[in-house]
Amino acid sequence: MIHQVETPIVELHDITVSYHKKPVLWDIDLTLPSGSIIGIIGPNGAGKSTLLKAMMGLVELSSGYVRIFDQDLDQVRSRVSYVPQKESVDWDFPASVLDVVLMGRYGKLGLFTRPRKADKEVAMECLRQVDMENYAGRQISQLSGGQQQRVFLARALAQEADLYFMDEPFAGVDAATEKAIINLLKSMSKQGKTVVVVHHDLQSALEYFDWAVLLNLRLIASGPVNQVLTPELLQETYGGKLTLLAAVGDLLTKKEFPSRE
Amino acid sequence: MEAFWIILAGTLVAIPCGLLGCYLILRNMAMVGDAISHAVLPGIVIAFFVSGSREPISMLLGAGVLGLLTTFLIEFFHSKARLQTDAAIGVTFTWLFALGVILISVFAGQVDLDQDCVLYGEIAYVPIDLWITGSGIIMGPRVIYIMGIVFLLVLSFIVIGQKQLFLTTFDPSFAAATGVNVALWHYLLMGAVSFTTVGAFESVGAILVVAFLIVPPATAYLLTEDLNKMMLITTLLGLAISFIGYHLAVWLDGSIAGAMSVVAGVLFGLVFIYKEITSRPALVN
């Protein structure tokens, strides 16, 4: 069940990625629609983060190519934004919240230009969108997990991009932050932005995403979320871990979802 | 006047080392500075042997090449052989340093270099090692000129590259995603460490270079959570260490480089104890 899109925002053609000669992504042929919230879903070690990095040219491709906005990646870097896993950085780094958000503006500044007043205003506005404006001067070492994630989102917003890649933005955050993030994603998508999210919680997937990509080294499925999150395809993706899946499958067929509040 | 030149030389080594060291420790690469400062030795000896003099340009080149080779080898062993970074550092610099030691001992008769001088340096000779122009004008201590240039180069590198160094140190994958050449900035930083190390080498020796690279930034890291303040405190510490270290050495009639390293360590210890006392939660009666 792999839906190809007419005018894709992201196009992967025959992508294979290997680490130390062992393939971690195998022959991925994928197109993603613009203006939607797209979830990349699969078990641990399925290559979800690697797929995201491959789309941004952060890992070496053994074969294939990527096109974004129907152009070469290096020509459209300024229109693409990235939210890495928050565990990927050292939060004891001597920097303030505003310093980190301003990093989102660096791509628009030259080598010699310092962030100007206008950049700071954009950064503050982005902090406001994630309810963190009161923390601008705070040291990042003092933030909770949810606040760290909000700072990373604000930094991505400050890039003013059209396409956002987010690696596990819902991992290790409190319920309020999760709700704030999903509201933000929905409002971004209303403005025509495209968001690609690595996600591992099946229960919320149907509710959060318009489009789902099921991955387990190979591409299992890609398409509108209600056509892709079926018990058969999920079973194919998750293989042996069926006890959990049977329960989720039941939920999906009955379209009964537990409230997340 | 002698005291002034020695303290100035110490400060001119301490500040560039400390500024670069701030980035090294934040990248968890403090010991790369140690590795580079030792591994440049064969480069110095070969440059010395080829050019036949202690002419600074060729020595800087020789050491710079070896410094970059060291960082490249560490990266290579780490990524290709999947060795832990610290193991890769240990493997790389020990054999390069040993190679330098062998070269020195083999050519000992022909070369005006010795291991002691390289390891411990002799900052006390700074005031008498003068730069005398062809027409016989005495321009002052040679080391001051070399380190003055290194100091200005490192300072401009840090100022110009401020944003990129900050970004690639804090979050390299985000930096790469926004199109910053992370590898380039890594090698620029390592190149700067190599040049600073070798510039400082013959005057203060490898041990004091390592002390200046790591100890003042580590001390400043305990005191602040702001990168710019961290670099400012590192600079002030460099000044204080040179000043106190010199006077300690005069008082003890001992090695100046040794005294400066000890002062750096003692200041770190004092700051550490101060932090432990002030950050301890108040006891409830």
XYZ file of C-alpha atoms in Angstrom:
546
model
C 0.000 0.000 0.000
C 2.340 2.710 -1.184
C 0.590 5.816 -2.431
C 2.683 7.977 -4.708
C 1.868 11.688 -4.865
C 1.522 13.785 -8.015
C 3.530 16.851 -6.995
C 5.466 15.703 -3.930
C 7.247 18.029 -1.493
C 9.715 15.248 -0.682
C 10.705 12.579 -3.149
C 12.978 9.652 -2.269
C 14.146 7.512 -5.108
C 15.556 4.030 -4.400
C 17.248 5.097 -1.167
C 19.522 2.574 0.538
C 21.545 3.525 3.621
C 24.108 1.300 5.327
C 26.069 1.661 8.549
C 29.306 -0.294 8.512
C 28.205 -2.285 5.495
C 24.953 -3.348 7.142
C 21.876 -1.897 5.436
C 19.593 0.038 7.793
C 17.272 1.309 5.077
C 16.546 -0.792 2.069
C 15.332 0.506 -1.285
C 12.954 3.221 -0.146
C 10.869 4.753 -2.904
C 8.627 7.372 -1.396
C 6.776 10.582 -2.176
C 5.192 12.830 0.456
C 2.338 15.315 -0.049
C 2.763 18.983 0.770
C 0.759 20.799 3.459
C 0.173 17.762 5.661
C 1.356 16.333 8.973
C 3.193 13.145 8.155
C 4.082 10.474 10.692
C 6.953 8.028 10.198
C 6.010 4.992 12.259
C 7.780 1.716 13.001
C 9.387 -0.352 15.753
C 12.689 0.487 17.460
C 15.618 0.090 15.104
C 13.394 0.320 12.039
C 15.459 3.180 10.643
C 12.951 5.995 11.299
C 15.543 8.574 12.380
C 17.874 7.437 9.624
C 15.116 7.978 7.062
C 14.613 11.506 8.394
C 18.356 12.168 8.230
C 18.536 10.720 4.731
C 15.867 13.208 3.620
C 18.044 16.044 4.922
C 21.303 14.700 3.521
C 22.767 14.071 6.988
C 23.700 10.453 6.277
C 25.590 9.049 3.342
C 23.371 7.269 0.818
C 24.547 3.939 -0.564
C 22.212 4.465 -3.488
C 19.374 6.649 -4.671
C 18.653 10.358 -4.447
C 16.430 12.825 -2.620
C 14.590 15.766 -4.079
C 12.842 18.409 -2.003
C 10.476 20.962 -3.573
C 11.528 19.173 -6.781
C 15.022 20.578 -6.345
C 18.388 19.482 -5.098
C 18.594 19.610 -1.301
C 21.465 22.124 -1.175
C 19.393 24.657 -3.142
C 16.518 24.606 -0.671
C 18.270 24.310 2.724
C 16.853 27.636 3.885
C 13.299 26.344 3.379
C 13.905 23.195 5.434
C 14.008 23.015 9.216
C 15.089 20.262 11.576
C 14.195 19.393 15.161
C 16.699 16.751 16.345
C 15.974 14.416 19.246
C 16.379 16.526 22.341
C 18.719 13.924 23.863
C 21.167 14.574 21.022
C 22.595 17.716 22.654
C 24.211 18.535 25.991
C 21.675 20.606 27.928
C 24.374 21.656 30.426
C 25.859 23.755 27.626
C 26.476 27.351 28.753
C 23.740 29.046 26.727
C 20.439 30.795 27.348
C 17.072 29.872 25.834
C 17.235 32.929 23.560
C 20.748 31.944 22.373
C 19.426 28.574 21.257
C 16.360 29.978 19.503
C 18.529 32.557 17.720
C 20.462 29.656 16.168
C 17.396 29.241 13.971
C 18.215 32.650 12.444
C 21.876 31.856 11.636
C 20.975 30.348 8.255
C 19.578 33.730 7.187
C 22.639 35.640 8.431
C 25.993 35.679 6.676
C 29.249 34.602 8.287
C 30.040 38.061 9.650
C 26.560 39.287 10.582
C 25.425 39.079 14.190
C 21.771 38.506 15.034
C 20.034 41.882 14.832
C 17.097 43.327 16.702
C 14.692 41.988 14.074
C 16.091 38.474 14.571
C 15.603 38.756 18.312
C 12.018 39.849 17.772
C 11.371 36.829 15.565
C 12.971 34.585 18.186
C 10.794 36.086 20.940
C 7.670 35.639 18.793
C 8.590 31.974 18.261
C 9.070 31.514 22.011
C 5.616 33.047 22.499
C 4.123 30.443 20.148
C 5.398 27.664 22.405
C 4.496 29.535 25.638
C 8.119 30.023 26.622
C 8.535 33.806 26.296
C 9.109 34.162 30.036
C 12.067 31.797 29.822
C 14.082 33.708 27.189
C 16.873 34.647 29.587
C 16.876 31.304 31.423
C 19.908 29.012 31.187
C 19.056 25.874 29.210
C 20.445 23.681 31.992
C 17.450 24.692 34.119
C 14.753 23.455 31.728
C 12.545 20.376 32.094
C 12.260 17.831 29.278
C 9.059 19.382 27.952
C 10.565 22.875 28.043
C 13.665 21.642 26.200
C 11.419 20.299 23.445
C 9.534 23.605 23.238
C 12.829 25.486 22.882
C 13.835 23.202 20.023
C 10.464 23.826 18.353
C 10.865 27.578 18.784
C 14.295 27.355 17.177
C 12.784 25.492 14.217
C 9.979 28.078 13.931
C 12.599 30.833 13.903
C 13.959 29.375 10.673
C 10.667 30.349 8.990
C 10.869 27.273 6.778
C 8.214 25.544 4.664
C 9.150 21.963 5.506
C 9.878 20.731 9.028
C 11.542 17.463 10.012
C 11.027 16.466 13.666
C 12.675 13.493 15.351
C 10.507 12.115 18.186
C 9.166 15.496 19.368
C 6.680 13.738 21.669
C 9.234 11.528 23.423
C 9.708 12.258 27.117
C 7.467 15.323 27.325
C 4.609 16.032 29.718
C 0.964 15.844 28.593
C 0.598 19.642 28.429
C 3.611 19.937 26.144
C 2.370 17.110 23.954
C -0.955 18.912 23.512
C 0.801 22.228 22.856
C 3.017 20.610 20.230
C 0.168 18.933 18.378
C -1.819 22.191 18.348
C 1.228 23.959 16.962
C 1.661 21.318 14.251
C -2.002 21.620 13.264
C -1.787 25.403 12.991
C 1.438 25.121 10.962
C -0.251 22.732 8.572
C -3.172 25.167 8.215
C -0.624 27.770 7.068
C 0.443 25.360 4.334
C 3.604 24.110 6.037
C 4.543 20.453 5.828
C 5.702 18.594 8.933
C 7.368 15.182 8.896
C 7.430 13.591 12.359
C 9.161 10.442 13.605
C 6.729 8.871 16.024
C 6.425 5.614 17.915
C 3.149 5.829 19.804
C 0.562 3.998 17.704
C -2.388 5.025 19.823
C -2.057 8.721 19.029
C -0.914 8.290 15.430
C -4.367 8.178 13.837
C -5.403 11.291 15.698
C -2.226 13.328 15.009
C -1.326 12.654 11.405
C -2.887 13.130 7.975
C -0.442 10.824 6.294
C 1.499 7.852 7.657
C 4.648 6.082 6.554
C 5.162 2.578 7.962
C 8.774 1.555 8.066
C 10.793 -1.450 9.126
C 14.074 -1.302 7.187
C 11.885 -1.532 4.076
C 8.997 0.770 3.298
C 5.836 -1.115 4.284
C 3.227 1.496 3.504
C 2.735 5.172 2.785
C -0.570 6.898 2.368
C -3.511 8.658 4.057
C -3.508 7.680 7.700
C -6.848 5.833 7.768
C -5.822 3.645 4.844
C -2.375 2.844 6.218
C -2.979 2.167 9.908
C -4.745 -1.135 9.340
C -4.142 -4.264 11.438
C -2.610 -6.105 8.469
C -0.091 -3.404 7.627
C 0.766 -2.772 11.276
C 1.305 -6.476 11.762
C 3.622 -6.515 8.775
C 5.529 -3.552 10.211
C 5.854 -4.756 13.776
C 6.362 -8.432 12.986
C 6.457 -10.561 16.106
C 5.263 -8.047 18.686
C 1.677 -9.085 18.195
C 0.198 -8.956 21.670
C 0.402 -5.194 21.691
C -0.665 -5.071 18.095
C -3.775 -7.148 18.442
C -5.029 -4.687 21.021
C -4.161 -1.698 18.883
C -5.640 -3.356 15.840
C -8.918 -3.826 17.673
C -8.917 -0.191 18.600
C -8.239 0.851 15.067
C -10.971 -1.235 13.487
C -13.522 -0.100 15.998
C -12.244 3.481 15.707
C -12.452 3.764 19.444
C -9.595 5.694 20.898
C -8.888 6.192 24.550
C -8.942 9.827 25.501
C -5.431 11.155 25.949
C -6.323 13.717 28.563
C 61.769 44.059 32.735
C 62.526 40.340 32.787
C 59.456 39.633 34.880
C 57.314 41.690 32.515
C 58.401 39.751 29.407
C 57.917 36.360 31.063
C 54.474 37.203 32.414
C 53.489 38.713 29.059
C 54.679 35.559 27.264
C 52.712 33.403 29.696
C 49.576 35.490 29.172
C 49.957 35.444 25.391
C 50.036 31.645 25.565
C 47.295 31.362 28.164
C 44.638 33.450 26.392
C 44.550 31.781 22.951
C 44.914 28.349 24.574
C 42.089 29.124 26.994
C 39.722 30.511 24.334
C 40.179 27.445 22.139
C 40.018 25.226 25.213
C 36.509 26.527 26.010
C 35.290 25.005 22.753
C 37.348 21.839 23.233
C 35.871 21.022 26.626
C 32.326 21.816 25.444
C 32.885 19.375 22.572
C 34.090 16.722 25.041
C 37.429 16.902 23.281
C 39.702 18.322 25.964
C 42.196 15.525 25.531
C 42.432 16.204 21.812
C 44.375 19.308 22.825
C 46.674 17.085 24.844
C 47.069 14.725 21.895
C 47.823 17.525 19.430
C 50.315 19.210 21.717
C 52.316 15.971 21.883
C 51.751 14.645 18.380
C 53.139 17.770 16.672
C 56.621 16.848 17.907
C 57.693 14.799 14.853
C 56.415 17.637 12.642
C 58.610 20.117 14.501
C 61.652 17.867 14.307
C 61.190 17.150 10.597
C 60.617 20.848 9.837
C 63.666 21.684 11.911
C 65.730 19.095 10.105
C 64.576 20.143 6.634
C 64.956 23.890 7.146
C 68.022 23.546 9.338
C 67.002 26.323 11.709
C 64.396 27.226 14.309
C 62.744 29.469 11.793
C 59.133 29.786 12.996
C 57.283 29.590 9.642
C 58.545 26.133 8.695
C 58.078 24.856 12.244
C 54.496 26.137 12.278
C 53.900 24.426 8.958
C 55.432 21.132 10.091
C 53.479 21.145 13.314
C 50.284 22.308 11.651
C 50.396 19.408 9.214
C 50.979 16.913 12.041
C 48.237 18.519 14.152
C 45.700 18.122 11.370
C 46.946 14.597 10.676
C 46.382 13.789 14.355
C 42.784 15.035 14.343
C 42.183 13.256 11.064
C 43.585 9.962 12.413
C 41.503 10.254 15.601
C 38.341 10.808 13.522
C 39.353 7.992 11.188
C 39.982 5.405 13.926
C 36.801 6.487 15.658
C 34.478 6.326 12.652
C 36.049 3.595 10.514
C 37.536 1.254 13.126
C 34.668 2.082 15.543
C 37.133 2.669 18.352
C 36.024 4.808 21.316
C 37.202 8.424 20.955
C 39.509 8.290 23.974
C 41.110 5.052 22.771
C 41.577 6.584 19.311
C 43.243 9.622 20.927
C 45.547 7.427 23.012
C 46.579 5.261 20.069
C 47.245 8.227 17.806
C 49.261 10.617 19.900
C 51.495 8.192 21.809
C 53.121 6.741 18.728
C 53.441 10.118 17.010
C 55.032 11.627 20.112
C 57.323 8.617 20.464
C 58.291 8.985 16.815
C 59.274 12.571 17.577
C 61.342 11.461 20.564
C 63.161 8.888 18.414
C 63.815 11.490 15.716
C 65.278 13.866 18.293
C 67.519 11.203 19.804
C 68.706 9.967 16.395
C 69.570 13.455 15.190
C 70.600 14.725 18.611
C 74.099 15.574 17.404
C 72.873 17.693 14.515
C 69.800 19.266 15.989
C 69.558 21.944 18.623
C 66.442 20.420 20.276
C 66.012 18.160 23.259
C 63.136 16.313 24.862
C 63.263 18.238 28.126
C 62.976 21.540 26.331
C 60.002 20.281 24.323
C 58.175 18.837 27.308
C 58.867 21.414 29.975
C 59.868 24.384 27.818
C 61.973 27.167 29.224
C 59.953 30.275 29.600
C 62.796 31.799 31.619
C 64.772 32.196 28.393
C 62.090 34.392 26.823
C 63.784 37.718 27.743
C 67.190 36.680 26.352
C 65.924 35.021 23.167
C 65.790 38.270 21.225
C 64.744 39.042 17.700
C 67.605 40.898 16.105
C 67.062 42.223 12.588
C 69.607 41.891 9.801
C 70.868 45.405 10.446
C 71.400 44.638 14.122
C 68.391 46.362 15.677
C 67.118 44.581 18.787
C 63.360 44.198 18.475
C 62.707 42.521 21.846
C 61.942 38.889 22.742
C 61.160 36.686 19.738
C 58.495 34.650 21.563
C 56.435 37.777 22.202
C 56.156 38.389 18.454
C 55.283 34.767 17.644
C 52.706 34.487 20.400
C 51.404 37.986 19.669
C 50.604 36.908 16.113
C 49.081 33.606 17.288
C 47.024 35.539 19.852
C 45.645 37.919 17.196
C 44.900 35.096 14.754
C 43.085 33.009 17.358
C 41.164 36.036 18.605
C 39.974 36.924 15.093
C 39.090 33.276 14.411
C 36.954 33.139 17.560
C 35.287 36.483 16.828
C 34.606 35.789 13.137
C 33.560 32.182 13.682
C 31.575 32.867 16.851
C 28.173 31.826 15.485
C 29.426 28.775 13.616
C 31.615 27.571 16.482
C 28.715 27.963 18.914
C 26.273 26.177 16.609
C 28.549 23.297 15.569
C 29.633 22.749 19.168
C 26.141 22.737 20.665
C 24.220 20.873 17.966
C 26.256 19.567 15.017
C 23.367 17.751 13.325
C 21.176 20.877 13.349
C 24.152 22.850 12.033
C 24.620 20.361 9.202
C 20.897 20.464 8.401
C 21.064 24.253 8.001
C 23.950 23.875 5.570
C 26.898 24.704 7.881
C 29.982 22.686 6.972
C 30.506 20.966 10.333
C 33.649 19.087 9.285
C 35.250 22.313 8.036
C 34.713 24.072 11.375
C 35.960 21.011 13.246
C 39.218 21.056 11.281
C 39.520 24.860 11.512
C 39.291 24.603 15.294
C 41.781 21.739 15.374
C 44.076 23.647 13.032
C 43.916 26.647 15.375
C 44.760 24.386 18.331
C 47.718 22.953 16.400
C 49.147 26.361 15.495
C 48.683 27.730 18.999
C 50.271 24.669 20.502
C 53.323 24.821 18.324
C 53.690 28.567 18.704
C 53.667 28.095 22.456
C 55.716 24.924 22.380
C 59.305 26.082 22.454
C 58.691 28.793 24.988
C 56.483 27.099 27.556
C 56.543 23.391 26.708
C 53.801 20.832 26.153
C 52.709 20.418 29.768
C 51.914 24.091 30.321
C 50.145 24.225 26.945
C 47.855 21.380 28.006
C 47.300 23.036 31.382
C 46.340 26.328 29.703
C 44.094 24.553 27.166
C 42.025 22.719 29.741
C 42.317 23.997 33.309
C 41.223 27.673 32.954
C 38.195 26.787 30.755
C 37.246 23.984 33.144
C 37.481 26.419 36.068
C 35.395 29.013 34.213
C 32.832 26.339 33.314
C 32.209 25.816 37.024
C 31.640 29.538 37.531
C 29.246 30.517 34.747
C 26.524 29.269 32.422
C 27.173 31.781 29.674
C 29.692 31.004 26.945
C 30.884 34.610 26.528
C 31.399 34.996 30.271
C 33.167 31.644 30.285
C 35.653 32.949 27.722
C 36.079 36.210 29.654
C 36.759 34.396 32.934
C 39.189 32.078 31.126
C 41.097 35.123 29.873
C 41.305 36.684 33.338
C 42.396 33.353 34.808
C 45.164 33.122 32.191
C 46.446 36.524 33.292
C 46.277 35.621 36.971
C 47.962 32.255 36.459
C 50.877 33.818 34.543
C 51.343 36.522 37.167
C 51.048 34.352 40.278
C 52.926 31.460 38.662
C 55.916 33.625 37.824
C 56.178 35.021 41.337
C 55.730 31.559 42.861
C 58.589 30.271 40.711
C 60.839 33.176 41.702
C 60.016 32.625 45.363
C 60.663 28.873 45.128
C 63.538 29.357 42.677
C 61.898 26.615 40.559
C 60.493 25.948 37.072
C 58.270 28.773 35.882
C 56.136 26.587 33.576
C 55.730 24.098 36.423
C 54.707 26.833 38.857
C 52.143 28.225 36.405
C 50.603 24.769 35.878
C 50.419 24.258 39.638
C 48.740 27.645 40.133
C 46.190 26.715 37.457
C 45.452 23.474 39.302
C 45.216 25.192 42.703
C 42.810 27.848 41.345
C 40.652 25.086 39.910
C 40.670 23.311 43.296
C 39.696 26.501 45.135
C 36.815 27.216 42.744
C 35.655 23.622 43.024
C 35.627 23.754 46.835
C 33.872 27.141 46.732
C 31.178 25.713 44.433
C 30.743 22.652 46.628
C 30.248 24.788 49.724
C 27.919 27.360 48.159
C 25.763 24.880 46.235
C 25.231 22.571 49.203
C 21.642 22.846 50.424
C 21.376 24.591 53.777
C 21.048 22.168 56.665
C 17.701 22.162 58.381
C 17.930 22.185 62.166
